[in-house]
Short mmCIF file of C-alpha atoms in Angstrom, two decimals:
data_model
loop_
_atom_site.label_atom_id
_atom_site.label_comp_id
_atom_site.label_asym_id
_atom_site.label_seq_id
_atom_site.Cartn_x
_atom_site.Cartn_y
_atom_site.Cartn_z
CA UNK A 1 41.28 12.18 29.76
CA UNK A 2 38.34 12.04 32.16
CA UNK A 3 37.54 15.65 31.34
CA UNK A 4 37.25 14.77 27.63
CA UNK A 5 34.92 11.86 28.40
CA UNK A 6 32.79 14.05 30.63
CA UNK A 7 32.69 16.78 27.97
CA UNK A 8 31.50 14.33 25.31
CA UNK A 9 28.97 12.83 27.67
CA UNK A 10 27.60 16.28 28.53
CA UNK A 11 27.50 17.28 24.86
CA UNK A 12 25.66 14.06 23.95
CA UNK A 13 23.23 14.57 26.81
CA UNK A 14 22.37 18.12 25.76
CA UNK A 15 21.98 17.20 22.10
CA UNK A 16 19.78 14.21 22.95
CA UNK A 17 17.76 16.15 25.54
CA UNK A 18 17.04 18.96 23.07
CA UNK A 19 15.89 16.43 20.45
CA UNK A 20 13.65 14.60 22.92
CA UNK A 21 11.94 17.72 24.23
CA UNK A 22 10.90 18.81 20.73
CA UNK A 23 9.00 15.59 20.05
CA UNK A 24 5.54 14.52 21.07
CA UNK A 25 5.30 11.94 23.85
CA UNK A 26 3.09 9.01 22.90
CA UNK A 27 1.79 6.00 24.75
CA UNK A 28 2.37 2.40 23.76
CA UNK A 29 -1.19 1.97 22.51
CA UNK A 30 -0.88 5.12 20.39
CA UNK A 31 2.42 3.86 18.97
CA UNK A 32 0.81 0.54 18.06
CA UNK A 33 -2.13 2.30 16.41
CA UNK A 34 0.20 4.50 14.36
CA UNK A 35 2.32 1.50 13.36
CA UNK A 36 -0.70 -0.53 12.23
CA UNK A 37 -2.24 2.35 10.27
CA UNK A 38 0.92 3.55 8.53
CA UNK A 39 2.87 0.35 7.89
CA UNK A 40 3.05 -0.17 4.13
CA UNK A 41 3.19 -3.96 4.44
CA UNK A 42 -0.05 -3.98 6.43
CA UNK A 43 -1.71 -1.70 3.87
CA UNK A 44 -0.48 -3.92 1.03
CA UNK A 45 -1.74 -7.05 2.81
CA UNK A 46 -5.14 -5.40 3.38
CA UNK A 47 -5.36 -4.64 -0.33
CA UNK A 48 -4.42 -8.24 -1.09
CA UNK A 49 -7.23 -9.40 1.19
CA UNK A 50 -9.70 -7.24 -0.73
CA UNK A 51 -8.41 -8.67 -4.00
CA UNK A 52 -8.93 -12.21 -2.70
CA UNK A 53 -12.50 -11.35 -1.68
CA UNK A 54 -13.16 -9.97 -5.18
CA UNK A 55 -11.72 -13.16 -6.73
CA UNK A 56 -14.13 -15.23 -4.63
CA UNK A 57 -17.08 -13.16 -5.86
CA UNK A 58 -15.84 -13.61 -9.43
CA UNK A 59 -15.66 -17.40 -8.92
CA UNK A 60 -19.28 -17.40 -7.72
CA UNK A 61 -20.21 -15.27 -10.73
CA UNK A 62 -18.85 -17.92 -13.07
CA UNK A 63 -21.66 -20.23 -11.92
CA UNK A 64 -24.29 -17.88 -13.33
CA UNK A 65 -25.49 -18.17 -16.93
CA UNK A 66 -24.51 -15.50 -19.41
CA UNK A 67 -26.88 -13.62 -21.69
CA UNK A 68 -25.65 -11.53 -24.63
CA UNK A 69 -27.77 -9.12 -26.65
CA UNK A 70 -26.23 -7.42 -29.67
CA UNK A 71 -27.85 -5.08 -32.12
CA UNK A 72 -26.63 -3.00 -35.02
CA UNK A 73 -27.85 -0.58 -37.68
CA UNK A 74 -26.13 0.49 -40.87
CA UNK A 75 -27.15 3.13 -43.43
CA UNK A 76 -25.27 3.87 -46.64
CA UNK A 77 -26.07 6.29 -49.51
CA UNK A 78 -24.24 6.13 -52.82
CA UNK A 79 -24.63 8.98 -55.30
CA UNK A 80 -23.44 9.13 -58.91
CA UNK A 81 -23.69 12.21 -61.19
CA UNK A 82 -23.86 10.08 -64.32
CA UNK A 83 -21.20 9.10 -66.81
CA UNK A 84 -20.47 7.72 -70.24
CA UNK A 85 -19.11 4.25 -70.72
CA UNK A 86 -18.35 2.10 -73.76
CA UNK A 87 -20.41 -0.99 -74.28
CA UNK A 88 -19.22 -4.32 -75.68
CA UNK A 89 -19.20 -2.99 -79.26
CA UNK A 90 -17.36 0.22 -78.29
CA UNK A 91 -20.50 2.29 -78.57
CA UNK A 92 -20.79 5.12 -75.99
CA UNK A 93 -23.62 4.64 -73.53
CA UNK A 94 -24.77 7.47 -71.21
CA UNK A 95 -25.56 6.45 -67.66
CA UNK A 96 -28.01 8.68 -65.82
CA UNK A 97 -27.42 10.12 -62.34
CA UNK A 98 -28.28 7.63 -59.62
CA UNK A 99 -28.73 7.66 -55.90
CA UNK A 100 -28.86 4.44 -53.91
CA UNK A 101 -29.80 4.04 -50.25
CA UNK A 102 -29.15 0.84 -48.38
CA UNK A 103 -30.11 0.18 -44.80
CA UNK A 104 -29.50 -2.91 -42.73
CA UNK A 105 -30.55 -3.86 -39.24
CA UNK A 106 -29.29 -6.74 -37.15
CA UNK A 107 -30.01 -8.14 -33.73
CA UNK A 108 -28.77 -11.24 -31.97
CA UNK A 109 -29.46 -12.79 -28.62
CA UNK A 110 -27.33 -15.52 -27.13
CA UNK A 111 -26.68 -17.21 -23.86
CA UNK A 112 -24.36 -19.66 -22.23
CA UNK A 113 -24.99 -22.05 -19.38
CA UNK A 114 -22.39 -24.45 -18.08
CA UNK A 115 -24.16 -27.67 -17.29
CA UNK A 116 -21.15 -29.68 -16.17
CA UNK A 117 -17.46 -28.85 -16.34
CA UNK A 118 -16.02 -31.61 -14.22
CA UNK A 119 -16.68 -29.59 -11.05
CA UNK A 120 -14.00 -27.08 -12.07
CA UNK A 121 -16.19 -24.14 -11.03
CA UNK A 122 -16.75 -25.64 -7.58
CA UNK A 123 -13.04 -26.36 -7.28
CA UNK A 124 -12.26 -22.76 -8.26
CA UNK A 125 -14.66 -21.47 -5.60
CA UNK A 126 -13.03 -23.66 -2.96
CA UNK A 127 -9.59 -22.47 -4.05
CA UNK A 128 -10.67 -18.82 -3.83
CA UNK A 129 -12.12 -19.44 -0.35
CA UNK A 130 -8.80 -20.94 0.73
CA UNK A 131 -6.93 -18.01 -0.82
CA UNK A 132 -9.15 -15.58 1.09
CA UNK A 133 -8.60 -17.42 4.36
CA UNK A 134 -4.84 -17.51 3.73
CA UNK A 135 -4.86 -13.75 3.07
CA UNK A 136 -6.71 -13.21 6.36
CA UNK A 137 -4.14 -15.31 8.23
CA UNK A 138 -1.27 -13.46 6.52
CA UNK A 139 -2.75 -10.11 7.48
CA UNK A 140 -3.28 -11.19 11.09
CA UNK A 141 0.28 -12.52 11.37
CA UNK A 142 1.67 -9.34 9.85
CA UNK A 143 -0.36 -7.22 12.27
CA UNK A 144 0.96 -9.29 15.19
CA UNK A 145 4.52 -8.90 13.91
CA UNK A 146 4.08 -5.13 13.65
CA UNK A 147 2.66 -4.96 17.18
CA UNK A 148 5.55 -7.06 18.52
CA UNK A 149 8.13 -4.95 16.73
CA UNK A 150 6.49 -1.75 17.98
CA UNK A 151 6.43 -3.02 21.58
CA UNK A 152 10.10 -4.03 21.35
CA UNK A 153 11.11 -0.65 19.94
CA UNK A 154 8.98 1.17 22.53
CA UNK A 155 10.60 -0.77 25.38
CA UNK A 156 14.04 -0.09 23.91
CA UNK A 157 13.28 3.64 23.78
CA UNK A 158 11.99 3.62 27.35
CA UNK A 159 15.12 1.80 28.53
CA UNK A 160 17.33 4.26 26.65
CA UNK A 161 15.52 7.17 28.28
CA UNK A 162 16.12 5.64 31.72
CA UNK A 163 19.78 5.05 30.88
CA UNK A 164 20.03 8.66 29.69
CA UNK A 165 18.48 9.87 32.95
CA UNK A 166 20.96 7.84 35.01
CA UNK A 167 23.88 9.00 32.88
CA UNK A 168 22.75 12.60 33.24
CA UNK A 169 22.64 12.20 37.01
CA UNK A 170 26.06 10.53 36.85
CA UNK A 171 27.44 13.46 34.85
CA UNK A 172 26.08 15.92 37.42
CA UNK A 173 27.61 13.88 40.24
CA UNK A 174 30.96 13.73 38.41
CA UNK A 175 30.84 17.48 37.73
CA UNK A 176 30.26 18.16 41.43
CA UNK A 177 33.04 15.73 42.32
CA UNK A 178 35.34 17.43 39.81
CA UNK A 179 34.69 20.85 41.29
CA UNK A 180 35.33 19.51 44.82
CA UNK A 181 38.56 17.87 43.71
CA UNK A 182 39.67 21.12 42.02
CA UNK A 183 38.86 23.09 45.16
CA UNK A 184 40.82 20.62 47.28
CA UNK A 185 43.70 20.75 44.85
CA UNK A 186 43.68 24.55 44.84
CA UNK A 187 43.65 24.65 48.65
CA UNK A 188 46.70 22.41 48.94
CA UNK A 189 48.74 24.46 46.54
#
């Protein structure tokens, strides 16, 4: 039974050791940097922060007056090759060929200034400022959570590597002990 346990322990050690050697060793600061740059929640929160900043600019833009300038031009030509029609007394009347041009131009200028809206624009600006500050706090908390999670995982990995090292040494010790016990057993028989 002990031989089976030792065999599985050795197999696990070799499989884990081969997997560890093929990977790049990184420091804690590098792991934190990678986690902050590649975490999708942090990226999403950063985009939300940018959206909040744009909403604040839009709220300030609503304080400005608007000015609209529109212009248009239309040209239409109607051609007729002539025809014959009946008048009121059923007499045929020949209409000559005609060509009609009509052109129209239009231009309008308008503006809009909000003189007083019950301070709704100011309230909207204050709300957007609060939204932006909340987005900054959310991003900072999320970054701190990612750093904490990365540190915890890094420490767990380091502890597991130490445990693996001790278990590997234990396996070597047990292998040596097993060979000594076998030699002693063989000598007595």
